[in-house]
PDB file of N, CA, C and O in Angstrom:
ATOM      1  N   UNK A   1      -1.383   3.882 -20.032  1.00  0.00           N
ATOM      2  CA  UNK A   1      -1.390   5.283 -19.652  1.00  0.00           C
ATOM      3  C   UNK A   1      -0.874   6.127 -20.804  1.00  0.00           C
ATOM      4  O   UNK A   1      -0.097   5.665 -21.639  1.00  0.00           O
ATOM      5  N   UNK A   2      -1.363   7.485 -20.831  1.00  0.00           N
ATOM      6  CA  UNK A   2      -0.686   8.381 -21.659  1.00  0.00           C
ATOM      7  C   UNK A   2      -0.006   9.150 -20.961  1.00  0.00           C
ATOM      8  O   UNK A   2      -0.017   9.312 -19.741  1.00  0.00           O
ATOM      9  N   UNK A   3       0.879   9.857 -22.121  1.00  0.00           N
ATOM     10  CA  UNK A   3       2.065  10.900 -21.492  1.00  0.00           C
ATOM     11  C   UNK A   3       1.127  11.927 -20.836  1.00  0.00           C
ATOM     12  O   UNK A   3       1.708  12.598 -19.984  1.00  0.00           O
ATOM     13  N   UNK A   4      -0.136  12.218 -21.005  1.00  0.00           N
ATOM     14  CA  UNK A   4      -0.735  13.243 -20.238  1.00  0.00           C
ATOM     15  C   UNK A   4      -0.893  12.855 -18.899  1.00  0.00           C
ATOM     16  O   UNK A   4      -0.874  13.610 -17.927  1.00  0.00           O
ATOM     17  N   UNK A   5      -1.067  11.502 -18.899  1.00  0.00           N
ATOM     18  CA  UNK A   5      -1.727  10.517 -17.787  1.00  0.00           C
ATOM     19  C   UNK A   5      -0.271  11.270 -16.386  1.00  0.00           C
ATOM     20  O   UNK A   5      -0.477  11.686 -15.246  1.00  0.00           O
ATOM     21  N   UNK A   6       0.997  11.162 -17.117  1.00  0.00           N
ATOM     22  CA  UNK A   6       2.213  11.376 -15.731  1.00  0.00           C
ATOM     23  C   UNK A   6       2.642  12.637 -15.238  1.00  0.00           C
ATOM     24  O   UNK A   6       3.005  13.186 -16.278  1.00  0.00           O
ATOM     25  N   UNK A   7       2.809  13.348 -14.430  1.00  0.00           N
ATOM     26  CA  UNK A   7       2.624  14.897 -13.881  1.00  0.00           C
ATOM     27  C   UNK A   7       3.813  15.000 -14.274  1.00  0.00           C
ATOM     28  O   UNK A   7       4.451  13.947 -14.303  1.00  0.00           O
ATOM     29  N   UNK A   8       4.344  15.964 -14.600  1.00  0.00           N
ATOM     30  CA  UNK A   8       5.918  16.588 -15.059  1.00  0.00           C
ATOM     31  C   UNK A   8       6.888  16.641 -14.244  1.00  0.00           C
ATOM     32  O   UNK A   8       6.771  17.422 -13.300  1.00  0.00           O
ATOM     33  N   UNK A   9       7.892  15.985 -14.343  1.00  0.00           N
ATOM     34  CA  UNK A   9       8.959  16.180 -13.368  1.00  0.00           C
ATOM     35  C   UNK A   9      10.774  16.495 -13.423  1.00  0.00           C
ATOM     36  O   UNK A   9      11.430  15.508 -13.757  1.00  0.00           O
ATOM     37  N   UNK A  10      11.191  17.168 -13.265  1.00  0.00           N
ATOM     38  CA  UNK A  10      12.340  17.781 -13.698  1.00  0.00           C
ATOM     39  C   UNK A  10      13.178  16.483 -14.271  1.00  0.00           C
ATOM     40  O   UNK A  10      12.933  15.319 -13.955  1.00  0.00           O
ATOM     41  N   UNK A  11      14.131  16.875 -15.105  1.00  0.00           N
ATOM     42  CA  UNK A  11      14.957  15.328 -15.774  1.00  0.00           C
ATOM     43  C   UNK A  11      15.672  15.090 -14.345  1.00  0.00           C
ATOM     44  O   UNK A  11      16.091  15.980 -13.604  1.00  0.00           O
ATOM     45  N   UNK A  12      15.723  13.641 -14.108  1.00  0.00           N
ATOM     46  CA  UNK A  12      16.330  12.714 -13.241  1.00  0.00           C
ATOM     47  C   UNK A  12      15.287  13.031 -11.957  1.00  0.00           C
ATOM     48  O   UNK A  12      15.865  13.228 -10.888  1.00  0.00           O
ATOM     49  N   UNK A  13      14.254  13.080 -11.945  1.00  0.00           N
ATOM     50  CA  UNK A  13      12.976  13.012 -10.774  1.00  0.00           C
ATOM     51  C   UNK A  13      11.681  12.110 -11.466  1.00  0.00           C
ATOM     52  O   UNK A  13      11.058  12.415 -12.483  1.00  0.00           O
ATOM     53  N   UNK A  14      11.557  11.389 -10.946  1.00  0.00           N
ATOM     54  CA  UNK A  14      10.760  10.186 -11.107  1.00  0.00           C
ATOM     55  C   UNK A  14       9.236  10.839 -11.030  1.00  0.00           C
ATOM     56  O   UNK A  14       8.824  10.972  -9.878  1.00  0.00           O
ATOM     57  N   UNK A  15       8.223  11.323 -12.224  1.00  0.00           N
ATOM     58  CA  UNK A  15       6.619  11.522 -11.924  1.00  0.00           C
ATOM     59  C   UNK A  15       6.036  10.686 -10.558  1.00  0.00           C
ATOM     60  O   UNK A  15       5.186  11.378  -9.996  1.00  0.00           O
ATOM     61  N   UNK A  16       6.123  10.186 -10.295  1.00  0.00           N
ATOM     62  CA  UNK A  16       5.936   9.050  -9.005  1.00  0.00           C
ATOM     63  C   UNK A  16       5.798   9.843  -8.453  1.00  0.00           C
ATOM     64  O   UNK A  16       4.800  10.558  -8.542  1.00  0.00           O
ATOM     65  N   UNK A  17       6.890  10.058  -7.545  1.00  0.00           N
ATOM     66  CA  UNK A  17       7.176  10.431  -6.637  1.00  0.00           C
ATOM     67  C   UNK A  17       7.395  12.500  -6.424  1.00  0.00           C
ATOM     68  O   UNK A  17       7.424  13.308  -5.495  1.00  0.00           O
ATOM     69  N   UNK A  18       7.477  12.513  -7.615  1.00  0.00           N
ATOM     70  CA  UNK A  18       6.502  13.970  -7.971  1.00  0.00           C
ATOM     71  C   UNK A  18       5.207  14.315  -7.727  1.00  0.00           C
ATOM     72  O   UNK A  18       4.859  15.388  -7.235  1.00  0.00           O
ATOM     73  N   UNK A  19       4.133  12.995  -8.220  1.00  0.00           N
ATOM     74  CA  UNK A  19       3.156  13.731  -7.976  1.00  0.00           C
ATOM     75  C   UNK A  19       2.544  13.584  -6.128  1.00  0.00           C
ATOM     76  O   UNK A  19       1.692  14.285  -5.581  1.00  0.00           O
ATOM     77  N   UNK A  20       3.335  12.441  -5.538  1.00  0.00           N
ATOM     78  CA  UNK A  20       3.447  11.855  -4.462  1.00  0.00           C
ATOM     79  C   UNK A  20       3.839  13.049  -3.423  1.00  0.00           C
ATOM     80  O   UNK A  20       3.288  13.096  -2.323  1.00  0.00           O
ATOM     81  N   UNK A  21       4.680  13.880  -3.764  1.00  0.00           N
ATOM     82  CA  UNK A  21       5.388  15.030  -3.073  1.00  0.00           C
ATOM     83  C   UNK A  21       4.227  16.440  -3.049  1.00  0.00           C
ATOM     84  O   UNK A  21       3.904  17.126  -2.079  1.00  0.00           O
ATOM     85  N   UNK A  22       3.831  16.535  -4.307  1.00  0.00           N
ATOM     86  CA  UNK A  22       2.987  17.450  -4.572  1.00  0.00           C
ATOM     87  C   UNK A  22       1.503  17.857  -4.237  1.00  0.00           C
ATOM     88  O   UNK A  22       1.008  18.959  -4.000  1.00  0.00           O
ATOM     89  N   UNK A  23       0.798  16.215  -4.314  1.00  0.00           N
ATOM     90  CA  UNK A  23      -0.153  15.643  -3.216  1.00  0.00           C
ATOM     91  C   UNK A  23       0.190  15.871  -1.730  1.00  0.00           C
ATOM     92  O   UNK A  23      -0.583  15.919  -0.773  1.00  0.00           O
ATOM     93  N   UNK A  24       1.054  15.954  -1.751  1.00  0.00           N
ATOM     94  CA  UNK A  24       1.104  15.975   0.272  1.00  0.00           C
ATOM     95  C   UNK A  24       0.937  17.032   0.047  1.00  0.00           C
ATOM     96  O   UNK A  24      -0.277  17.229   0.002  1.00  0.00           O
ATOM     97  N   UNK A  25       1.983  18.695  -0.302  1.00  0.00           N
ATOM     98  CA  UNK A  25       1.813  19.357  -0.086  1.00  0.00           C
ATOM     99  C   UNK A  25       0.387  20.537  -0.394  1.00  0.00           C
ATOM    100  O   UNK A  25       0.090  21.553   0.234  1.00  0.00           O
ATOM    101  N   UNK A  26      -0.111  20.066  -1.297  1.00  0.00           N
ATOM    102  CA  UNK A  26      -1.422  20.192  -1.629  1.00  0.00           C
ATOM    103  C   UNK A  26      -2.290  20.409  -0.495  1.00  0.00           C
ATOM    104  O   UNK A  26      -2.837  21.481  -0.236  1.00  0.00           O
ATOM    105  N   UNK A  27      -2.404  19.198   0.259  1.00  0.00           N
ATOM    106  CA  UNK A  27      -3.683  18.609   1.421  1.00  0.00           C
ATOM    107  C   UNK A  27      -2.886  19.014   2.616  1.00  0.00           C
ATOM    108  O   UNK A  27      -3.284  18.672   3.729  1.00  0.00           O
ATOM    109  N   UNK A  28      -1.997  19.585   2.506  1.00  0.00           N
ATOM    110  CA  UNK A  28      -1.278  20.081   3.783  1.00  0.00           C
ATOM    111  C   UNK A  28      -1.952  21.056   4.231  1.00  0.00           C
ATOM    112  O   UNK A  28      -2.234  21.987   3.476  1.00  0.00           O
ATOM    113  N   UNK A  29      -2.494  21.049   6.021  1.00  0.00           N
ATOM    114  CA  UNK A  29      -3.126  22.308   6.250  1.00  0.00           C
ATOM    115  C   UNK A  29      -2.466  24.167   6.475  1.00  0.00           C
ATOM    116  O   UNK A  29      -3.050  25.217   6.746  1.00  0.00           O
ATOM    117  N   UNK A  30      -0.986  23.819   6.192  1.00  0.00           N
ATOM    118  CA  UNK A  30      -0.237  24.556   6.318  1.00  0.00           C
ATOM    119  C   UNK A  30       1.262  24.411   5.407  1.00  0.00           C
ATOM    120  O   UNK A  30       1.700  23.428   4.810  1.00  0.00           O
ATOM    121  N   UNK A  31       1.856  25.826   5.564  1.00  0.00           N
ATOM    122  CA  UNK A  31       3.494  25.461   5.588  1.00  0.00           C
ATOM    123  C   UNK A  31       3.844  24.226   6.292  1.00  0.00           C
ATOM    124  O   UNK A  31       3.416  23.720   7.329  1.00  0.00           O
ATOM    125  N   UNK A  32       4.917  23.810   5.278  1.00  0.00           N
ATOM    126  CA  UNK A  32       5.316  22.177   5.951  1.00  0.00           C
ATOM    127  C   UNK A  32       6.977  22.088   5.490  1.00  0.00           C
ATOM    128  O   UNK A  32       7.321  22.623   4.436  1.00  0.00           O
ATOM    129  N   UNK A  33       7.708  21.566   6.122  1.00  0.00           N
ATOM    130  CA  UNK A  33       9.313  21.343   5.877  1.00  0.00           C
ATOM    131  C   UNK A  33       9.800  20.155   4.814  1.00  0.00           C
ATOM    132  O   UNK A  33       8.829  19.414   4.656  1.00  0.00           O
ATOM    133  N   UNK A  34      10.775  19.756   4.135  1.00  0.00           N
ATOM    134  CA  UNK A  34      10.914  18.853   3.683  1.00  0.00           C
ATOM    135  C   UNK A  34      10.827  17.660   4.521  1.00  0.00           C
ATOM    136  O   UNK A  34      10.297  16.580   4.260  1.00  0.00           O
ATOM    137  N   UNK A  35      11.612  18.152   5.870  1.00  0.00           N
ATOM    138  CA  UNK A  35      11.189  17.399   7.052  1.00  0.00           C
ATOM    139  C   UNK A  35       9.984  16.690   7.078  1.00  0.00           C
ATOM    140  O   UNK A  35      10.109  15.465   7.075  1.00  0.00           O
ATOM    141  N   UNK A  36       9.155  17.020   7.097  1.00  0.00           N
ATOM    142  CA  UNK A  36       7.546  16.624   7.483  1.00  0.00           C
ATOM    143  C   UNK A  36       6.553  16.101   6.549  1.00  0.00           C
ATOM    144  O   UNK A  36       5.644  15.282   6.678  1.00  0.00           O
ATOM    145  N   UNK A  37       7.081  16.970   5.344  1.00  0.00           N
ATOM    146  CA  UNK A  37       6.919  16.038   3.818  1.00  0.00           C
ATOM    147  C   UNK A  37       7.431  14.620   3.658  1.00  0.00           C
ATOM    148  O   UNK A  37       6.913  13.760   2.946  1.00  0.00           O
ATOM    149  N   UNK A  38       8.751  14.457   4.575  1.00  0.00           N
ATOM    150  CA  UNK A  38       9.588  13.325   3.974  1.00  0.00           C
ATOM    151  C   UNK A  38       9.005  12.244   4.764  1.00  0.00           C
ATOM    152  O   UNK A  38       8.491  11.205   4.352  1.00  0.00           O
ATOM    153  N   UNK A  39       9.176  12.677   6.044  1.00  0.00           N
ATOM    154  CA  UNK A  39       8.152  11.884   7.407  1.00  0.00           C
ATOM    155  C   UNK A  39       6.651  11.424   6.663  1.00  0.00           C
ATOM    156  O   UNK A  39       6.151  10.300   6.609  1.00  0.00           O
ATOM    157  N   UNK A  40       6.257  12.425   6.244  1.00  0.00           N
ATOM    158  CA  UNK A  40       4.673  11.443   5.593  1.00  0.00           C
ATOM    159  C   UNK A  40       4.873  10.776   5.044  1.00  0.00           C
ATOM    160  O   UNK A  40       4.304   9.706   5.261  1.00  0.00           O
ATOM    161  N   UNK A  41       5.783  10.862   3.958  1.00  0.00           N
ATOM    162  CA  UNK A  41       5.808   9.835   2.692  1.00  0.00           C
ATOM    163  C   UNK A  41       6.623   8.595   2.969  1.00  0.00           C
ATOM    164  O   UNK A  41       6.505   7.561   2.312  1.00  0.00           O
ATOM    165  N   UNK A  42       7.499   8.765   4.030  1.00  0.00           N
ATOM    166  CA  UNK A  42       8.741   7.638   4.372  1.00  0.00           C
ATOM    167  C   UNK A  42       9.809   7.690   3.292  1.00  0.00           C
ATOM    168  O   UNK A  42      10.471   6.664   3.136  1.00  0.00           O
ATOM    169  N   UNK A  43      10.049   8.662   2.584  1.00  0.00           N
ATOM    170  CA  UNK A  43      11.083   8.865   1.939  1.00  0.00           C
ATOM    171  C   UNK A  43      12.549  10.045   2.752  1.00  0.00           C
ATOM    172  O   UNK A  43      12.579  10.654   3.821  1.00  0.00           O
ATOM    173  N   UNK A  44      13.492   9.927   1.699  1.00  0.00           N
ATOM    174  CA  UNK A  44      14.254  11.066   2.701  1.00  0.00           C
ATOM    175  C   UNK A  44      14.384  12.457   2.571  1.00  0.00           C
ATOM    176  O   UNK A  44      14.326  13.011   1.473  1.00  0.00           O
ATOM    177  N   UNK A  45      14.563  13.073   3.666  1.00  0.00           N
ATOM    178  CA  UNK A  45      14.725  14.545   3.444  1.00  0.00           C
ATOM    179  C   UNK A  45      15.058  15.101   2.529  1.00  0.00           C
ATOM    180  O   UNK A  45      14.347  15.835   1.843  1.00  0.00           O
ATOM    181  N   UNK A  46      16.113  14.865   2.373  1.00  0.00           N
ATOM    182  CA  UNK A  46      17.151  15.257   0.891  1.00  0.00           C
ATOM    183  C   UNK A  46      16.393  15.211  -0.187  1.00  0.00           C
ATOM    184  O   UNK A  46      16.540  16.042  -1.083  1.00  0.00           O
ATOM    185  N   UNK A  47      15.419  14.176  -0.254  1.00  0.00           N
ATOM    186  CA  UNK A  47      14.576  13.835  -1.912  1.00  0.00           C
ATOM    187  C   UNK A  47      13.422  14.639  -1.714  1.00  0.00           C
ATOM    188  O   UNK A  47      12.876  15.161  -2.687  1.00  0.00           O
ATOM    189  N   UNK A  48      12.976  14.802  -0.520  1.00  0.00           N
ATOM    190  CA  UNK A  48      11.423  15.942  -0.750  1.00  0.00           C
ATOM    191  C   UNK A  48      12.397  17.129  -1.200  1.00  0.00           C
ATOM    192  O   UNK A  48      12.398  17.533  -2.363  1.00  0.00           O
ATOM    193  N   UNK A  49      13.195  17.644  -0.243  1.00  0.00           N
ATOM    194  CA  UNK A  49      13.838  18.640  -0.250  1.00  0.00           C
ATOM    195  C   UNK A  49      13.638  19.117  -2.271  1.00  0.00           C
ATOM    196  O   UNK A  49      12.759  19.818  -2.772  1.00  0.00           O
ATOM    197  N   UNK A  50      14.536  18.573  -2.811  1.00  0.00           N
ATOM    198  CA  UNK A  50      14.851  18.532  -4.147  1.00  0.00           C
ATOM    199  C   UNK A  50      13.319  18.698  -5.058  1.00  0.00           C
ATOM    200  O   UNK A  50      13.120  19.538  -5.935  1.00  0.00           O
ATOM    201  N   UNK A  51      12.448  17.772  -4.630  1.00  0.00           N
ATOM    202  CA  UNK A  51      11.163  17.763  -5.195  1.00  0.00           C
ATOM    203  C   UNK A  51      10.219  19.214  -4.773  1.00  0.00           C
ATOM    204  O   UNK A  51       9.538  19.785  -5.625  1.00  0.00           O
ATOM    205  N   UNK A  52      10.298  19.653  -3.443  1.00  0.00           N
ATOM    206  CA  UNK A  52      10.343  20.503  -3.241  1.00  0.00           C
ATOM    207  C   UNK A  52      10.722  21.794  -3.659  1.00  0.00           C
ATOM    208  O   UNK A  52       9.923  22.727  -3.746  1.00  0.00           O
ATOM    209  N   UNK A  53      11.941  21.869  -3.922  1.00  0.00           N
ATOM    210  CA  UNK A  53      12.498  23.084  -4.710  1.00  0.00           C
ATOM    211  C   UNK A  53      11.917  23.300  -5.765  1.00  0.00           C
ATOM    212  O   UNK A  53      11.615  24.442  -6.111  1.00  0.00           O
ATOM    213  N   UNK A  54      11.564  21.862  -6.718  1.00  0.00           N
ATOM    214  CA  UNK A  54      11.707  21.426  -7.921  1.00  0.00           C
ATOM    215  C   UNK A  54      10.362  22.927  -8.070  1.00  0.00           C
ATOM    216  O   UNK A  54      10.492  24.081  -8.477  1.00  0.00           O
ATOM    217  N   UNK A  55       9.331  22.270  -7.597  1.00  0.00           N
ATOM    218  CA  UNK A  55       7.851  22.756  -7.163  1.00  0.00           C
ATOM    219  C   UNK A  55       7.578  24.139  -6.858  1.00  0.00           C
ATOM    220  O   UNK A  55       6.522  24.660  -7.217  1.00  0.00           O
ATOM    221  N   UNK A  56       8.769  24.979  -6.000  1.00  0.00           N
ATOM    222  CA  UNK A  56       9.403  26.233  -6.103  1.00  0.00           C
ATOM    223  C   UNK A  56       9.827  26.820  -7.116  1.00  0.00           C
ATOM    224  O   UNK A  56       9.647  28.033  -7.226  1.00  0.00           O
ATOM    225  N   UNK A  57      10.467  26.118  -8.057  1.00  0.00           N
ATOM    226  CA  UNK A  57      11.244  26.600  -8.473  1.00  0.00           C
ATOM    227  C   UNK A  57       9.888  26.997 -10.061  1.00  0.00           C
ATOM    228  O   UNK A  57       9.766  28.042 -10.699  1.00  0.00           O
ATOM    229  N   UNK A  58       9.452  26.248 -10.140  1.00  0.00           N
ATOM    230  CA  UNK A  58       8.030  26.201 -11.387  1.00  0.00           C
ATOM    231  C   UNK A  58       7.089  27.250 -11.236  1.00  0.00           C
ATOM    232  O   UNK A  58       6.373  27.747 -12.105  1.00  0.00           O
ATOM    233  N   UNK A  59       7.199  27.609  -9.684  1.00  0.00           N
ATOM    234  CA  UNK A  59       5.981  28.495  -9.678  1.00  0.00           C
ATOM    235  C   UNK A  59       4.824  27.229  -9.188  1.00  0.00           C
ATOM    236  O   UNK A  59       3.956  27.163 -10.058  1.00  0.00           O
ATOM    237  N   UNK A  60       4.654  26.553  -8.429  1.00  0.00           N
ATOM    238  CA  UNK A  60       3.090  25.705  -7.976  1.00  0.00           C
ATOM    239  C   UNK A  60       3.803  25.230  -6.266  1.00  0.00           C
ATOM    240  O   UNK A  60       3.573  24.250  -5.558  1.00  0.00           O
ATOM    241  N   UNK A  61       4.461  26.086  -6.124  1.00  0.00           N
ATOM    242  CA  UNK A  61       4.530  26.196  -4.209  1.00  0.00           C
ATOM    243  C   UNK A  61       5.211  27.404  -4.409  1.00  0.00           C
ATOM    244  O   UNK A  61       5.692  27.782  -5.477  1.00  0.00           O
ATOM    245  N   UNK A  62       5.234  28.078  -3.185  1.00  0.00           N
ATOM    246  CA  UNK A  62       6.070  29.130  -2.418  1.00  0.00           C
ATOM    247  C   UNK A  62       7.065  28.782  -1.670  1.00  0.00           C
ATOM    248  O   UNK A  62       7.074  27.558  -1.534  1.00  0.00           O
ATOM    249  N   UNK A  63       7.871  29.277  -1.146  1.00  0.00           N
ATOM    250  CA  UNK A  63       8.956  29.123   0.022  1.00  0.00           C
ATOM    251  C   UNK A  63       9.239  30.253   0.652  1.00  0.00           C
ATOM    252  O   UNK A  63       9.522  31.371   0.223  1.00  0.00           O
ATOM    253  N   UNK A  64       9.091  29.684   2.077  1.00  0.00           N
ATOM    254  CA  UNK A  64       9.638  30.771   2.579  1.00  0.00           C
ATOM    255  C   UNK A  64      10.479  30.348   4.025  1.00  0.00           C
ATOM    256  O   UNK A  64      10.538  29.163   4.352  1.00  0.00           O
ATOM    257  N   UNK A  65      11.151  31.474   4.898  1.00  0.00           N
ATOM    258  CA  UNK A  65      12.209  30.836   5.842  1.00  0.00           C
ATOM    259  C   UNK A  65      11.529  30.901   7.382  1.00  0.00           C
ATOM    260  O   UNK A  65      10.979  31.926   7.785  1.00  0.00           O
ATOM    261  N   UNK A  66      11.609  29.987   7.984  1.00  0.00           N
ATOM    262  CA  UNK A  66      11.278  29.628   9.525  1.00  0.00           C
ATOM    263  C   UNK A  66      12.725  29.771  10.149  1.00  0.00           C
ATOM    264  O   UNK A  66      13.703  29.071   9.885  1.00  0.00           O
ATOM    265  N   UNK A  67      12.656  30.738  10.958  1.00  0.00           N
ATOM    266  CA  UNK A  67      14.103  31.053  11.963  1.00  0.00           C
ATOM    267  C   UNK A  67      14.067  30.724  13.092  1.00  0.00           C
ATOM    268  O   UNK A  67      13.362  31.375  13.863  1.00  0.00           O
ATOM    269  N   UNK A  68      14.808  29.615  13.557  1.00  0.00           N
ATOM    270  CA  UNK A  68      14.832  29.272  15.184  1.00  0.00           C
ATOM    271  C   UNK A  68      15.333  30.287  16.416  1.00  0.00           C
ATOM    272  O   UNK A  68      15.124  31.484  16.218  1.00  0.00           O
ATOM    273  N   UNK A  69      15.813  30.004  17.351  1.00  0.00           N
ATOM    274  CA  UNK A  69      17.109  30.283  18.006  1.00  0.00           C
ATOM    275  C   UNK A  69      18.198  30.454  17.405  1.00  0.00           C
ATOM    276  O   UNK A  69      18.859  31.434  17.062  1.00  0.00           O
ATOM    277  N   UNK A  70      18.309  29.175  17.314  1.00  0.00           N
ATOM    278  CA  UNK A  70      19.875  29.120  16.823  1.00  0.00           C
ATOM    279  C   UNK A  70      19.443  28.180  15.157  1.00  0.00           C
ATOM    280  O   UNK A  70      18.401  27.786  14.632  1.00  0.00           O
ATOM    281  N   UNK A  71      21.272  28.146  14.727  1.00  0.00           N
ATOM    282  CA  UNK A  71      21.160  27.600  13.514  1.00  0.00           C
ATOM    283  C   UNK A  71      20.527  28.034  12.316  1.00  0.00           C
ATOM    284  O   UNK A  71      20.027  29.148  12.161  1.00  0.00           O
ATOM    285  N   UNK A  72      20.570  26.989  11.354  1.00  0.00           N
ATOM    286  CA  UNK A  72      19.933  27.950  10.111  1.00  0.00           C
ATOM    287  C   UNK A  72      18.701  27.561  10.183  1.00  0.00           C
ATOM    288  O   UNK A  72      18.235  26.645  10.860  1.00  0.00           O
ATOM    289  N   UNK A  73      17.942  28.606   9.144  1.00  0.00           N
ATOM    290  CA  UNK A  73      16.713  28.984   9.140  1.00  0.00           C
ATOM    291  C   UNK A  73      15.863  27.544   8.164  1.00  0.00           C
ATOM    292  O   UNK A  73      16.365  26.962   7.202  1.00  0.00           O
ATOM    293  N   UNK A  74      14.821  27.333   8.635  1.00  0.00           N
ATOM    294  CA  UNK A  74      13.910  26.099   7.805  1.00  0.00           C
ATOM    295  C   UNK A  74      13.334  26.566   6.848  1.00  0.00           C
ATOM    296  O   UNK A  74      12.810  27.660   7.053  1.00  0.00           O
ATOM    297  N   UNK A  75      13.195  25.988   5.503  1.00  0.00           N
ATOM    298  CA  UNK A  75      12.661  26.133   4.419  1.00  0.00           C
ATOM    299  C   UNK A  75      11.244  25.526   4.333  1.00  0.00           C
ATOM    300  O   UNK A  75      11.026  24.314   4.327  1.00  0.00           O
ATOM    301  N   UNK A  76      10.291  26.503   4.268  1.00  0.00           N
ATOM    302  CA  UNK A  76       8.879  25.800   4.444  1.00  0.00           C
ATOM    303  C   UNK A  76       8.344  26.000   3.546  1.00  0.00           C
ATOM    304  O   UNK A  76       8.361  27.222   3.398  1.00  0.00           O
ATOM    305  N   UNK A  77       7.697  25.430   2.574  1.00  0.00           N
ATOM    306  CA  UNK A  77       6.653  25.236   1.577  1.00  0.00           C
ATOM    307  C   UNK A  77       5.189  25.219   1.555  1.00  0.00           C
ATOM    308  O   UNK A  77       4.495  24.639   2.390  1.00  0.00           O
ATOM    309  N   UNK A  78       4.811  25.810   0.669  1.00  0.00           N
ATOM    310  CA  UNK A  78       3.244  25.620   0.608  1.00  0.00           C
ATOM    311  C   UNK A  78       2.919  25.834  -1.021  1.00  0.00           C
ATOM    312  O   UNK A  78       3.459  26.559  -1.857  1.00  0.00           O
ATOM    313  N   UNK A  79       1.729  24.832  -1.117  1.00  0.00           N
ATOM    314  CA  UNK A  79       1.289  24.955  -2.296  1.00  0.00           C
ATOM    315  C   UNK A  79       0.046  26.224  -2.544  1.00  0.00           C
ATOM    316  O   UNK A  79      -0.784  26.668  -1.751  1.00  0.00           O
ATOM    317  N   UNK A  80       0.404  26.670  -4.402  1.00  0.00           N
ATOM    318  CA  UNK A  80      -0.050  27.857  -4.280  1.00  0.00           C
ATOM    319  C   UNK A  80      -1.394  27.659  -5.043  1.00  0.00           C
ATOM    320  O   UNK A  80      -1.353  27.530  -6.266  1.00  0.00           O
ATOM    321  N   UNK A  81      -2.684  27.626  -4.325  1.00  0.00           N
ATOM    322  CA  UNK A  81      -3.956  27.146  -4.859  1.00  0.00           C
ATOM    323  C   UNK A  81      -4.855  28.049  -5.222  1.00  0.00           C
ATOM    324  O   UNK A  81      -5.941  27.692  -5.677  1.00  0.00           O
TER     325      UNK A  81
END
């Protein structure tokens, strides 16, 4: 493989599982939670979460907040195509 061959991923985030995160949210028919990201992939919340941001944070998803009842508000993602 070449270095072009691996999708970019912030230092200490594994391309793997970058482009693994990024693919879901891609083919997602909607806003989706780290929750539901993490559930597809069988990884944990906490790590989409992060990959997630990561993806936010670049500019190639959005975020925005889902407010329940109660408690804090959900962070939902979507990729920006």
């Amino acid at each position: 493989m070449h270095d072009g061959d691996h999708p970019h991923a912030p230092k200490g985030q594994s391309p793997v599982t970058a482009k693994l995160v990024s693919d879901a949210l891609r083919e997602a028919p909607g806003p989706c939670s780290a929750a539901e990201i993490a559930s597809g992939l069988g990884i944990a919340r906490a790590t989409a979460q992060r990959y997630l941001a990561a993806l936010a944070q670049e500019g190639a998803a959005t975020m925005s907040l889902r407010y329940g009842l109660t408690g804090r508000p959900e962070h939902q993602y979507e990729w920006r195509g």
